[in-house]
XYZ file of C-alpha atoms in Angstrom:
756
model
C -28.694 -58.099 8.657
C -30.221 -60.345 10.735
C -31.004 -59.173 14.358
C -28.252 -59.267 16.766
C -28.665 -61.664 19.024
C -27.870 -60.957 23.195
C -24.105 -60.694 23.442
C -23.888 -61.909 26.906
C -26.268 -64.974 25.883
C -23.004 -67.216 25.831
C -19.607 -67.191 25.431
C -17.380 -67.364 21.767
C -14.433 -67.550 20.174
C -15.052 -63.403 18.677
C -15.955 -62.071 22.641
C -12.517 -63.911 24.078
C -10.014 -63.295 21.501
C -11.007 -59.457 20.892
C -11.321 -59.512 25.324
C -7.711 -60.064 25.383
C -6.315 -58.460 22.278
C -8.297 -55.284 23.724
C -6.776 -55.496 27.563
C -3.694 -56.055 26.454
C -3.172 -53.717 24.464
C -4.968 -50.650 26.987
C -2.797 -52.270 29.386
C 0.581 -51.631 27.275
C -1.092 -47.706 26.416
C -1.724 -46.740 30.258
C 1.997 -45.838 30.603
C 2.677 -44.480 27.087
C 1.761 -40.443 27.528
C -0.957 -38.996 25.162
C -1.908 -42.748 24.203
C -3.198 -43.823 27.763
C -5.799 -41.054 27.382
C -9.523 -41.724 25.838
C -8.638 -39.855 21.912
C -8.158 -39.732 18.398
C -4.692 -41.659 19.136
C -5.782 -44.369 21.142
C -9.356 -44.244 19.556
C -7.852 -45.640 16.024
C -5.220 -48.085 18.074
C -7.913 -49.579 19.327
C -9.806 -49.232 16.181
C -7.366 -51.339 14.773
C -6.835 -54.050 17.605
C -10.768 -54.902 17.000
C -10.638 -54.915 13.223
C -7.715 -57.848 13.218
C -9.509 -59.132 17.074
C -12.408 -59.365 15.773
C -12.723 -61.117 12.166
C -9.821 -63.704 13.011
C -12.205 -64.737 16.001
C -14.823 -64.739 13.811
C -13.307 -66.889 11.016
C -12.876 -69.405 13.258
C -16.535 -69.451 14.764
C -18.164 -68.944 11.358
C -15.804 -72.139 9.783
C -17.133 -74.141 13.204
C -21.194 -72.975 11.975
C -21.195 -69.751 14.316
C -24.175 -67.239 13.018
C -23.726 -63.484 12.130
C -25.527 -62.187 14.567
C -24.931 -63.508 17.427
C -20.764 -63.467 16.790
C -21.061 -59.674 15.934
C -23.325 -58.779 19.334
C -20.167 -60.997 20.979
C -17.720 -58.591 19.161
C -19.402 -55.663 19.738
C -20.016 -56.549 23.225
C -15.825 -57.093 23.916
C -15.342 -53.355 23.082
C -16.768 -52.454 26.916
C -13.281 -54.250 27.615
C -11.434 -51.370 25.968
C -13.666 -48.704 27.196
C -13.404 -49.431 30.878
C -9.233 -49.948 30.842
C -9.703 -46.831 28.576
C -12.100 -45.190 31.264
C -10.355 -46.846 35.075
C -6.726 -44.670 33.018
C -7.985 -41.318 34.126
C -7.659 -42.036 37.715
C -3.647 -40.938 37.022
C -4.262 -39.377 33.216
C -7.191 -36.884 33.375
C -8.685 -36.217 30.082
C -10.459 -33.078 29.571
C -11.653 -34.271 26.050
C -13.248 -37.575 27.501
C -16.665 -36.711 25.653
C -14.784 -36.400 22.169
C -13.187 -39.483 23.340
C -15.343 -41.307 23.672
C -17.584 -40.105 20.056
C -13.989 -41.702 18.558
C -14.194 -45.216 20.148
C -17.892 -44.983 18.968
C -17.746 -43.505 15.531
C -13.463 -45.492 15.186
C -14.272 -48.718 16.977
C -17.610 -50.298 16.356
C -17.628 -49.450 12.594
C -13.900 -51.221 12.224
C -15.706 -54.113 14.584
C -18.406 -54.225 12.462
C -16.535 -54.660 9.324
C -14.006 -56.780 10.563
C -16.941 -59.650 11.624
C -18.179 -59.065 7.787
C -15.145 -59.618 5.922
C -14.643 -62.818 8.146
C -18.541 -63.890 6.896
C -17.789 -63.101 3.848
C -14.749 -65.093 3.654
C -15.340 -68.315 6.487
C -17.623 -70.977 4.997
C -19.196 -73.847 7.859
C -16.481 -76.441 7.617
C -14.722 -75.025 5.205
C -11.468 -72.698 5.165
C -10.603 -70.204 7.567
C -9.383 -68.309 4.788
C -6.888 -65.990 7.511
C -4.447 -65.269 4.546
C -7.696 -63.757 2.112
C -8.956 -61.856 5.446
C -5.072 -60.874 6.675
C -4.330 -59.451 3.354
C -7.945 -57.987 2.265
C -7.441 -56.013 5.637
C -3.669 -54.830 5.313
C -5.111 -53.863 1.989
C -7.598 -51.288 3.532
C -5.205 -50.376 6.140
C -2.931 -49.223 3.744
C -4.636 -48.438 0.158
C -6.617 -45.334 1.418
C -3.322 -43.671 3.455
C -1.169 -44.226 0.541
C -3.682 -42.789 -1.658
C -4.619 -39.471 0.510
C -1.288 -38.427 1.704
C 0.766 -40.223 -1.166
C -1.521 -38.431 -3.836
C -3.321 -35.071 -2.669
C -1.898 -32.157 -0.712
C -3.862 -33.402 2.422
C -2.351 -33.861 6.138
C -5.332 -36.170 7.190
C -6.805 -39.484 5.797
C -9.847 -41.379 7.010
C -9.588 -45.402 7.049
C -11.523 -48.614 7.133
C -9.936 -50.059 9.551
C -8.000 -47.804 11.841
C -10.681 -44.776 11.534
C -8.229 -42.438 10.469
C -6.007 -39.498 11.868
C -7.405 -35.564 11.709
C -3.960 -33.621 10.891
C -0.103 -33.568 11.549
C 1.348 -34.108 15.170
C 1.997 -30.785 16.103
C -1.628 -29.919 15.622
C -3.048 -29.710 19.331
C -6.194 -28.799 18.308
C -8.481 -31.329 16.329
C -10.644 -30.712 13.579
C -13.465 -32.626 12.779
C -14.088 -32.414 8.996
C -18.160 -33.669 8.024
C -16.212 -36.041 5.564
C -14.890 -38.431 8.523
C -18.576 -39.360 9.749
C -19.475 -39.494 6.095
C -15.979 -42.063 5.308
C -17.473 -44.047 8.660
C -20.931 -44.268 7.377
C -19.172 -45.790 4.262
C -17.153 -48.203 5.897
C -20.682 -49.263 7.223
C -21.444 -49.776 3.230
C -18.206 -51.728 2.858
C -19.084 -54.122 5.781
C -22.967 -54.549 4.528
C -21.055 -55.426 1.132
C -19.156 -58.045 2.928
C -22.539 -59.066 4.653
C -24.223 -59.649 1.198
C -20.930 -61.869 -0.096
C -21.253 -63.669 3.025
C -25.123 -64.769 2.646
C -24.568 -65.076 -1.240
C -22.282 -67.798 -0.417
C -24.289 -69.378 1.309
C -26.941 -69.552 -1.002
C -29.131 -66.477 0.394
C -28.685 -63.645 -2.099
C -29.856 -60.107 -1.114
C -28.733 -58.533 -4.766
C -30.993 -55.768 -3.804
C -29.203 -54.499 -0.483
C -25.649 -55.371 -2.360
C -26.671 -52.889 -5.304
C -28.221 -50.366 -2.695
C -25.153 -50.245 -0.552
C -22.492 -50.530 -3.796
C -24.387 -47.704 -5.281
C -24.144 -45.809 -2.480
C -20.357 -46.676 -1.828
C -19.613 -45.871 -5.543
C -21.422 -42.046 -4.930
C -19.597 -41.931 -1.916
C -16.145 -41.986 -3.667
C -17.281 -39.985 -6.368
C -18.217 -36.968 -4.543
C -15.096 -37.851 -2.288
C -13.610 -34.126 -2.787
C -17.187 -32.201 -2.245
C -17.643 -34.782 0.519
C -14.494 -33.314 2.603
C -13.210 -37.319 2.038
C -9.765 -35.603 -0.270
C -8.484 -32.588 -1.454
C -7.498 -32.188 -4.512
C -5.427 -29.553 -5.892
C -8.349 -28.133 -8.094
C -10.126 -27.448 -4.592
C -6.994 -25.640 -3.261
C -6.317 -23.561 -6.363
C -10.223 -22.774 -6.553
C -10.667 -22.337 -2.577
C -7.715 -19.958 -2.867
C -8.939 -18.191 -5.349
C -5.605 -16.146 -6.692
C -1.972 -17.663 -8.576
C 0.567 -15.946 -10.093
C 3.346 -17.597 -11.544
C 7.122 -17.071 -11.645
C 10.120 -18.476 -12.671
C 10.037 -20.234 -10.022
C 6.789 -20.683 -7.982
C 3.050 -20.746 -8.772
C 1.864 -19.218 -5.868
C -1.446 -19.511 -4.721
C -3.314 -17.204 -3.006
C -6.608 -15.578 -1.321
C -6.978 -12.236 -3.056
C -8.876 -10.827 -0.484
C -6.132 -11.149 1.875
C -3.291 -9.435 0.086
C -2.983 -6.137 -1.651
C -0.656 -5.784 -5.337
C 1.582 -4.445 -3.220
C 2.156 -6.934 -0.212
C 2.002 -9.779 -3.472
C 4.909 -8.030 -5.163
C 6.692 -8.744 -2.182
C 5.807 -12.300 -1.501
C 6.768 -13.285 -5.073
C 10.168 -11.473 -4.737
C 10.718 -12.882 -1.700
C 9.997 -16.198 -3.410
C 12.763 -15.967 -6.452
C 15.401 -14.340 -3.389
C 14.774 -17.675 -1.017
C 15.577 -19.684 -3.711
C 18.333 -18.407 -5.126
C 19.983 -18.146 -1.767
C 19.301 -21.957 -1.255
C 19.966 -23.024 -4.794
C 23.177 -21.423 -4.798
C 24.155 -22.552 -0.602
C 22.971 -26.451 -1.744
C 24.061 -26.450 -5.291
C 21.106 -28.421 -5.869
C 17.432 -27.195 -7.533
C 13.750 -28.193 -7.807
C 13.448 -29.499 -11.154
C 10.385 -27.863 -11.965
C 8.063 -24.942 -10.872
C 7.752 -25.156 -6.501
C 3.500 -24.501 -5.897
C 3.650 -22.382 -2.716
C 0.076 -22.112 -1.055
C -0.680 -19.182 1.143
C -3.656 -19.391 3.573
C -5.331 -16.604 4.792
C -6.003 -18.037 8.111
C -6.098 -21.334 10.198
C -9.136 -22.061 9.815
C -9.225 -22.229 5.714
C -6.125 -23.983 6.288
C -7.721 -26.324 8.306
C -10.750 -27.215 6.369
C -8.979 -27.639 3.184
C -5.932 -29.578 4.024
C -6.244 -30.354 8.103
C -3.673 -29.004 9.006
C -4.182 -26.102 11.548
C -1.252 -24.288 12.942
C 1.044 -26.591 11.590
C 3.321 -25.219 8.288
C 4.362 -27.710 5.756
C 5.842 -28.634 3.457
C 5.093 -32.333 1.824
C 7.653 -33.484 0.165
C 6.921 -37.057 -0.237
C 4.223 -36.107 -3.035
C 5.268 -35.762 -6.571
C 5.379 -32.332 -7.050
C 7.511 -29.753 -4.716
C 5.167 -27.657 -2.956
C 4.324 -25.585 0.552
C 1.778 -24.633 2.857
C 2.130 -21.720 4.802
C 0.108 -19.325 7.355
C 0.166 -15.716 5.094
C 0.631 -14.557 9.008
C 3.810 -16.686 9.602
C 4.974 -16.364 6.507
C 8.381 -14.262 7.323
C 8.632 -17.128 9.839
C 8.245 -20.279 8.191
C 9.145 -20.008 4.639
C 12.110 -20.130 4.069
C 12.413 -23.032 6.490
C 9.367 -24.793 4.376
C 11.666 -24.134 1.094
C 14.168 -25.897 2.611
C 12.246 -28.770 2.956
C 11.237 -28.831 -0.870
C 15.378 -28.501 -1.864
C 15.986 -31.514 0.465
C 13.822 -33.580 -1.768
C 16.901 -33.657 -4.101
C 19.125 -35.263 -1.506
C 16.524 -37.540 0.218
C 15.682 -40.924 -0.179
C 14.020 -42.413 -2.845
C 9.820 -42.445 -3.466
C 9.746 -40.562 0.034
C 12.505 -37.432 -1.145
C 13.197 -37.084 2.752
C 15.303 -38.870 5.520
C 14.325 -41.707 7.833
C 15.562 -39.746 10.680
C 13.295 -36.463 11.428
C 16.041 -35.028 13.231
C 18.114 -33.987 10.399
C 14.701 -33.496 8.283
C 14.148 -30.243 10.737
C 17.303 -29.489 11.506
C 18.387 -28.899 8.179
C 15.472 -26.644 7.508
C 16.204 -24.861 10.854
C 19.865 -24.745 9.633
C 18.723 -22.895 6.590
C 16.829 -20.484 7.730
C 18.317 -16.637 7.022
C 19.027 -14.084 10.191
C 15.486 -13.248 12.003
C 17.162 -10.914 15.147
C 15.950 -13.081 17.644
C 18.711 -15.309 19.344
C 20.616 -18.174 17.172
C 20.670 -21.849 17.791
C 23.847 -22.048 19.337
C 23.149 -19.410 21.498
C 20.209 -20.625 22.809
C 21.364 -23.970 23.069
C 23.924 -22.582 24.929
C 22.479 -20.970 27.326
C 19.712 -24.005 27.959
C 22.781 -26.143 28.586
C 24.042 -23.759 31.186
C 21.726 -23.124 32.904
C 21.039 -24.510 36.540
C 18.529 -25.497 39.176
C 14.966 -25.587 38.036
C 15.561 -23.887 34.429
C 17.472 -26.928 33.165
C 14.667 -29.169 34.223
C 11.971 -27.375 32.760
C 13.787 -26.687 29.645
C 15.422 -30.628 29.395
C 18.778 -31.572 28.114
C 20.797 -29.799 25.154
C 23.340 -31.728 25.119
C 25.379 -34.145 23.263
C 24.261 -37.219 25.022
C 20.338 -36.189 24.180
C 21.317 -35.310 20.536
C 20.782 -39.124 19.134
C 17.569 -39.809 20.822
C 16.040 -36.762 18.424
C 17.406 -38.287 15.500
C 14.558 -40.728 15.480
C 11.036 -39.631 14.850
C 10.010 -41.174 18.351
C 13.045 -39.582 20.427
C 12.273 -36.202 18.150
C 8.450 -35.580 18.493
C 8.071 -36.693 22.047
C 10.357 -34.290 23.421
C 9.531 -30.176 23.509
C 9.251 -28.671 19.716
C 11.352 -25.623 20.453
C 13.786 -27.940 21.836
C 13.552 -30.598 19.339
C 14.485 -28.177 16.433
C 16.678 -25.892 17.928
C 18.774 -28.159 18.942
C 19.117 -29.965 15.970
C 18.599 -26.784 13.364
C 22.321 -26.160 15.854
C 24.235 -29.282 14.979
C 23.080 -29.643 11.644
C 24.538 -25.740 11.168
C 27.419 -26.954 13.449
C 28.158 -30.373 11.033
C 27.926 -27.487 7.252
C 30.322 -25.388 8.683
C 32.929 -28.037 10.091
C 32.722 -30.363 6.906
C 30.573 -28.542 4.047
C 27.755 -29.006 2.429
C 28.096 -32.189 0.371
C 28.740 -34.209 3.132
C 25.911 -33.484 4.979
C 23.760 -33.976 1.557
C 25.618 -37.777 1.536
C 24.767 -38.428 5.081
C 21.107 -36.771 5.014
C 19.146 -39.617 3.386
C 19.808 -42.405 5.265
C 22.222 -41.239 8.729
C 25.065 -43.448 7.865
C 27.703 -40.759 10.052
C 30.057 -43.642 9.909
C 30.573 -43.561 6.306
C 29.798 -40.334 5.650
C 32.235 -38.966 8.190
C 34.102 -41.577 9.531
C 33.136 -40.975 12.702
C 29.856 -42.350 15.065
C 27.133 -39.425 16.334
C 27.863 -39.403 19.914
C 31.802 -38.043 18.616
C 30.233 -35.487 16.506
C 28.037 -34.398 18.832
C 30.482 -34.367 21.324
C 32.565 -31.812 18.733
C 29.187 -30.145 17.950
C 28.865 -29.244 22.188
C 32.874 -28.110 22.583
C 31.496 -25.250 19.713
C 28.429 -24.346 21.575
C 30.294 -24.261 24.893
C 32.544 -22.266 23.038
C 30.560 -19.197 22.696
C 31.372 -15.725 24.641
C 29.215 -14.856 27.460
C 25.484 -13.851 26.514
C 23.602 -11.212 27.112
C 20.510 -11.729 29.873
C 17.601 -11.181 27.625
C 18.660 -14.512 25.084
C 17.966 -16.325 28.606
C 14.604 -14.814 29.322
C 13.753 -16.415 25.632
C 14.669 -19.481 26.105
C 12.929 -20.188 29.146
C 9.737 -19.095 27.547
C 10.366 -21.714 24.123
C 11.929 -24.354 25.847
C 10.146 -24.506 29.048
C 6.882 -24.811 26.220
C 5.823 -28.576 26.833
C 4.763 -31.208 24.220
C 1.227 -32.755 23.304
C 2.682 -35.965 25.190
C 3.509 -34.060 28.436
C 0.385 -31.936 28.461
C -2.197 -32.749 30.887
C -5.071 -33.107 28.996
C -3.872 -33.479 24.951
C -6.165 -30.971 22.482
C -7.958 -29.662 25.032
C -9.469 -26.042 24.387
C -10.644 -24.660 27.141
C -14.139 -22.771 26.773
C -12.846 -19.521 27.323
C -9.994 -19.755 24.572
C -12.405 -21.157 22.544
C -14.586 -17.629 23.155
C -11.547 -15.673 22.838
C -10.700 -16.755 19.766
C -14.071 -16.064 18.696
C -13.423 -12.256 19.312
C -10.347 -12.483 17.248
C -12.325 -13.885 14.665
C -15.442 -11.122 14.783
C -12.535 -8.478 15.432
C -10.956 -9.395 11.728
C -13.815 -9.300 10.014
C -14.664 -6.317 11.615
C -17.901 -6.989 13.941
C -17.090 -5.394 17.306
C -20.321 -6.050 18.775
C -19.793 -9.930 18.528
C -16.014 -9.401 19.323
C -17.626 -7.750 22.689
C -20.107 -10.227 23.819
C -17.144 -13.316 22.845
C -14.701 -11.076 25.110
C -17.299 -11.000 27.980
C -17.806 -14.814 27.465
C -14.200 -15.637 28.109
C -13.913 -13.407 31.269
C -17.353 -14.682 32.369
C -15.353 -18.257 32.077
C -12.041 -17.283 33.165
C -11.617 -13.958 34.675
C -7.893 -13.864 35.074
C -7.912 -14.713 31.382
C -4.836 -12.171 30.567
C -5.438 -12.302 26.681
C -9.161 -11.395 26.596
C -8.477 -8.446 29.647
C -6.354 -6.438 27.300
C -8.721 -6.991 24.434
C -11.613 -6.207 26.310
C -9.541 -3.060 27.518
C -8.438 -2.156 23.663
C -12.026 -1.738 22.258
C -12.909 0.831 25.526
C -9.985 2.499 24.154
C -10.816 2.347 21.105
C -14.392 3.840 22.136
C -12.271 6.714 23.599
C -13.194 5.337 26.810
C -10.227 5.512 28.868
C -12.335 5.896 32.543
C -13.221 2.800 31.796
C -10.707 0.833 31.111
C -8.567 2.380 34.310
C -11.999 1.040 36.373
C -12.495 -2.016 35.180
C -8.778 -3.344 34.351
C -5.901 -0.493 36.051
C -5.943 -2.608 39.524
C -5.174 -5.337 37.411
C -1.585 -4.623 36.730
C -0.634 -3.615 40.225
C -2.335 -6.356 42.220
C 0.580 -8.685 43.984
C 2.323 -11.596 41.764
C 1.200 -13.794 44.865
C -2.361 -13.126 44.407
C -2.445 -13.966 40.962
C -0.495 -16.109 40.361
C 1.151 -15.097 37.360
C 2.965 -12.224 35.560
C 1.436 -9.115 33.540
C 1.788 -8.917 30.653
C 3.445 -6.738 28.570
C 0.147 -6.050 26.188
C -2.321 -4.983 29.699
C 0.836 -2.964 30.261
C 0.844 -1.204 27.182
C -3.618 -0.830 27.203
C -2.845 0.821 31.002
C -0.108 3.003 29.923
C -2.425 4.271 27.008
C -5.207 4.351 29.184
C -2.978 6.657 31.359
C -2.157 9.117 28.430
C -5.787 9.814 27.344
C -6.342 9.904 30.264
C -4.115 12.651 30.829
C -2.101 11.370 33.720
C 1.466 11.311 31.403
C 3.693 11.087 33.847
C 2.309 7.605 35.481
C 1.762 6.828 31.511
C 5.315 7.732 30.646
C 6.785 5.556 34.177
C 5.103 2.528 32.816
C 6.333 2.824 29.042
C 9.463 2.319 30.403
C 9.034 -0.158 32.402
C 8.071 -2.016 29.221
C 10.709 -0.624 27.812
C 13.215 -2.127 30.587
C 11.260 -5.615 30.188
C 11.441 -6.215 26.325
C 14.667 -8.258 24.876
C 17.229 -6.142 23.420
C 17.020 -7.577 20.196
C 13.331 -6.381 19.861
C 14.147 -3.289 18.364
C 11.015 -2.452 16.550
C 8.899 -2.906 19.415
C 11.041 -1.069 22.147
C 11.220 1.938 19.654
C 7.917 1.941 19.427
C 7.133 1.904 23.664
C 9.913 4.706 22.846
C 7.608 6.894 20.971
C 4.396 6.133 22.691
C 6.455 7.629 25.976
C 7.361 10.859 23.824
C 3.528 10.865 23.084
C 2.021 10.037 26.859
C 1.537 14.082 27.402
C -0.362 14.532 24.251
C -4.216 12.782 24.570
C -5.553 13.261 21.748
C -2.787 11.745 19.793
C -2.770 8.578 21.935
C -6.981 8.623 21.544
C -6.093 8.982 17.850
C -3.629 6.353 17.253
C -6.074 3.201 20.129
C -9.230 4.879 17.347
C -11.057 2.271 15.462
C -9.876 4.318 12.502
C -8.246 2.935 8.984
C -4.416 3.504 9.116
C -5.114 6.396 6.019
C -8.209 8.652 8.520
C -5.575 8.206 11.003
C -2.540 9.827 9.362
C -4.444 12.540 7.777
C -5.807 13.448 11.240
C -1.929 13.710 12.612
C -1.674 16.168 9.921
C -2.752 18.982 12.186
C 0.078 17.668 15.233
C 3.355 18.175 12.954
C 3.734 21.504 13.339
C 3.391 21.783 17.288
C 4.734 17.941 18.040
C 7.528 17.186 15.162
C 7.279 13.791 17.103
C 4.218 12.951 15.794
C 5.765 12.464 12.650
C 7.097 9.061 13.445
C 3.860 7.885 14.285
C 2.287 9.492 11.127
C 4.769 7.369 9.265
C 3.238 4.015 10.263
C -0.181 4.777 9.432
C 0.579 5.511 5.994
C 3.273 2.778 5.319
C -0.088 0.071 6.634
C -1.854 2.586 4.253
C 0.251 2.200 1.564
C 1.341 5.322 0.922
C 5.052 5.209 0.917
C 6.379 7.804 -0.378
C 4.697 10.152 2.123
C 5.233 7.629 4.303
C 8.898 8.678 3.466
C 8.395 12.267 3.535
C 7.569 11.924 7.016
C 10.461 10.519 8.470
C 12.450 12.568 6.726
C 11.241 15.134 8.881
C 10.667 13.958 12.028
C 13.020 14.632 14.516
C 15.861 13.076 16.268
C 14.884 11.750 19.155
C 17.274 8.877 21.114
C 19.976 6.903 19.238
C 17.665 3.917 19.277
C 14.524 5.777 17.149
C 17.232 6.895 15.073
C 18.735 3.359 14.260
C 14.837 2.351 14.053
C 14.001 4.978 11.604
C 16.847 3.987 9.384
C 15.328 0.366 8.775
C 12.042 2.402 8.570
C 12.869 4.108 6.008
C 14.933 1.789 4.127
C 11.710 -0.811 3.882
C 9.507 1.980 2.881
C 11.689 3.021 0.149
C 11.741 -0.649 -1.041
C 8.582 -0.713 -0.884
C 7.811 2.526 -2.859
C 10.520 1.204 -5.614
C 13.106 3.453 -4.760
C 15.489 0.546 -4.346
C 18.845 2.437 -4.383
C 17.687 4.492 -2.129
C 16.844 1.592 0.565
C 20.641 -0.060 0.113
C 21.981 3.468 1.060
C 19.005 3.750 4.162
C 20.526 -0.193 4.752
C 24.330 0.603 5.024
C 23.602 3.788 7.235
C 21.519 1.337 9.305
C 24.004 -1.541 9.587
C 26.415 0.373 10.516
C 24.248 2.392 13.331
C 23.099 -1.489 14.773
C 26.723 -2.437 14.970
C 28.284 -0.014 16.503
C 25.209 -0.779 19.045
C 27.170 -4.186 19.178
C 23.274 -5.442 18.224
C 25.188 -8.798 15.610
C 21.766 -10.258 15.101
C 20.060 -7.364 14.290
C 22.795 -6.647 11.303
C 22.383 -9.810 10.469
C 18.930 -10.016 9.568
C 19.214 -6.226 7.495
C 22.382 -7.503 5.596
C 20.409 -10.060 4.565
C 17.689 -7.592 3.978
C 20.462 -5.668 1.690
C 21.132 -8.838 0.565
C 17.329 -9.826 -1.190
C 17.162 -5.653 -2.055
C 20.327 -6.593 -4.709
C 19.071 -9.400 -5.680
C 15.671 -7.787 -6.459
C 17.759 -4.680 -8.045
C 19.964 -7.130 -10.772
C 16.982 -9.627 -11.369
C 13.450 -7.927 -12.327
C 10.829 -10.177 -11.090
C 8.670 -11.486 -14.100
C 5.154 -12.382 -13.209
C 2.322 -13.836 -14.994
C -1.159 -13.975 -14.110
C -2.009 -17.352 -15.886
C -6.015 -17.363 -17.230
C -7.040 -20.651 -15.433
C -4.795 -22.232 -12.960
C -3.273 -25.581 -13.325
C -4.923 -28.716 -12.144
């Protein structure tokens, strides 16, 4: 390319048109949350504006005889306008990631401007036609085709683009992952610009064959190696990276063999088939082929492969039904994602979904099995009936705001927990009141008047009255709702996409702990605390490491006072995690009574529906008088080694059998875990009820399904007598699952090679 002239030497059409377009766009973005900060979203919009404004302006200039270098210089100089305006927005929209936003600006906007001017150079000739239509058509193709190719034909949730730069993952992922493929792709954008420039030169009689050939070869190599370069993710790469695959009657399950034992894999496969059976029976439809289920061992692996870090996804628009979930979140998210897969059957053509995001997510929420936590109706009722500041913090969850959440903008800009729960409750009501067939009919296009003979506002009013008829709620429901609904959305946060340094170091510590590297974990925790000494998650982790080394005195000396600092001085409340660590430290130090008092306080603070957690805390209180037992529980030993050490305590402290059963189960010695529970003494009604739940689970894992079903009957009766309806519903679902497993033995195949 020729030398770029001084951009400030003269004014031209490119600079004028581009500057006006940039200014208009920035002024439009200033009042919009998230978009009023220089970050990936605003950079993509500015890049799109830059491509078209610079290109269209250059067409006019080149047709009048303007030179390439001078016009390109002016176009690049014009980008100082949006840079200045988006920087000025920091006066009212703080940007904690301005440096990263500046990098996106350079990476997105500048190559797009160069491409726009270069394409104009290829199309326009002095004293010839401007070729505006051809430029717009080429720009539209460059804008749309890569997205369709990436998202429409590949199991990925990111896409790089020559015009707008790209998007890095789902909108729900607040933490961005900048993959190497993005930089490579933007370099390829410059190669496309170089090809366009050489074409323009050739049309002007100045052939640059070597330059064109070199650019073409490099560009072809980039596209050919796109999977290896991280530009696209193929099904073959997913299968290869995860490494494991089994086939059941309705699923191909891909997983990381290092993250699952054979027994755990069997349980997951059985749950896949049971959830399939429930949805197929309830909806009267089935996917036409096996569903691909991808189980990722951790968020970083999934982000690297697909672009989605914490967002679990079922891309219904792809040709093959599939779901992508984090293994740690499987129980909570897989039924939701599987519901999306089933909804393909009654979605719109091609995209297999509804135009209404509210109906899409509300349906998946409505199809989820009982969790034991407060129901969606209870949560909506608690939020809608809250007063004062709570009502403002949790937003309006009433009929008048429901219609807004049907649209993508209304759904995504609202708080996630509010949008999901509110729409799930509404869809659940529609199905219960009018039947699933009517809902399937309204799902694709949201034509409520045609299907129900009523407007969405009228139906929302019915739903609100239905929720209002709920009986009085336990106080624990309100606490749960305040915590969930009070979490701000990405659009409400002061610094979207910003992960503070102390949290990044803490995550490094968690990764090191997962890998068994306690030395690196301790260093990362200390680094996090050096940045923010009040960061309680790191406080808990550091205290826990001290206890794992048997140093209760150090934990109490360093962190014990933290639990008694007045709330006003700390500005927060002490977490249950910190209280539990300190209670263990007291017990290990021989301070049994203070430890029991703290365990009791923890139990009182836990919501009534957290039966498992409350039982474990209660058990800790029973064992608080035995420092050696707590020391074993807190040690870094493997579960089986802990269970073996607890053998010596069985005769003198029979209650230790409860604790030992947990470690035996973690080591997959389920028959021994059952024997330990059978020998455990009765301690309290709450522990007795939870003992039945543990026993049923261990019996199932030991292959004794008949015994597990009988035990579940006793557990359901016990929780029903205690008035724990949520747990009754959850255990009833578990019983149905075991009944299905008993009558439908699961054949599992391990193919020699994974399908592509």
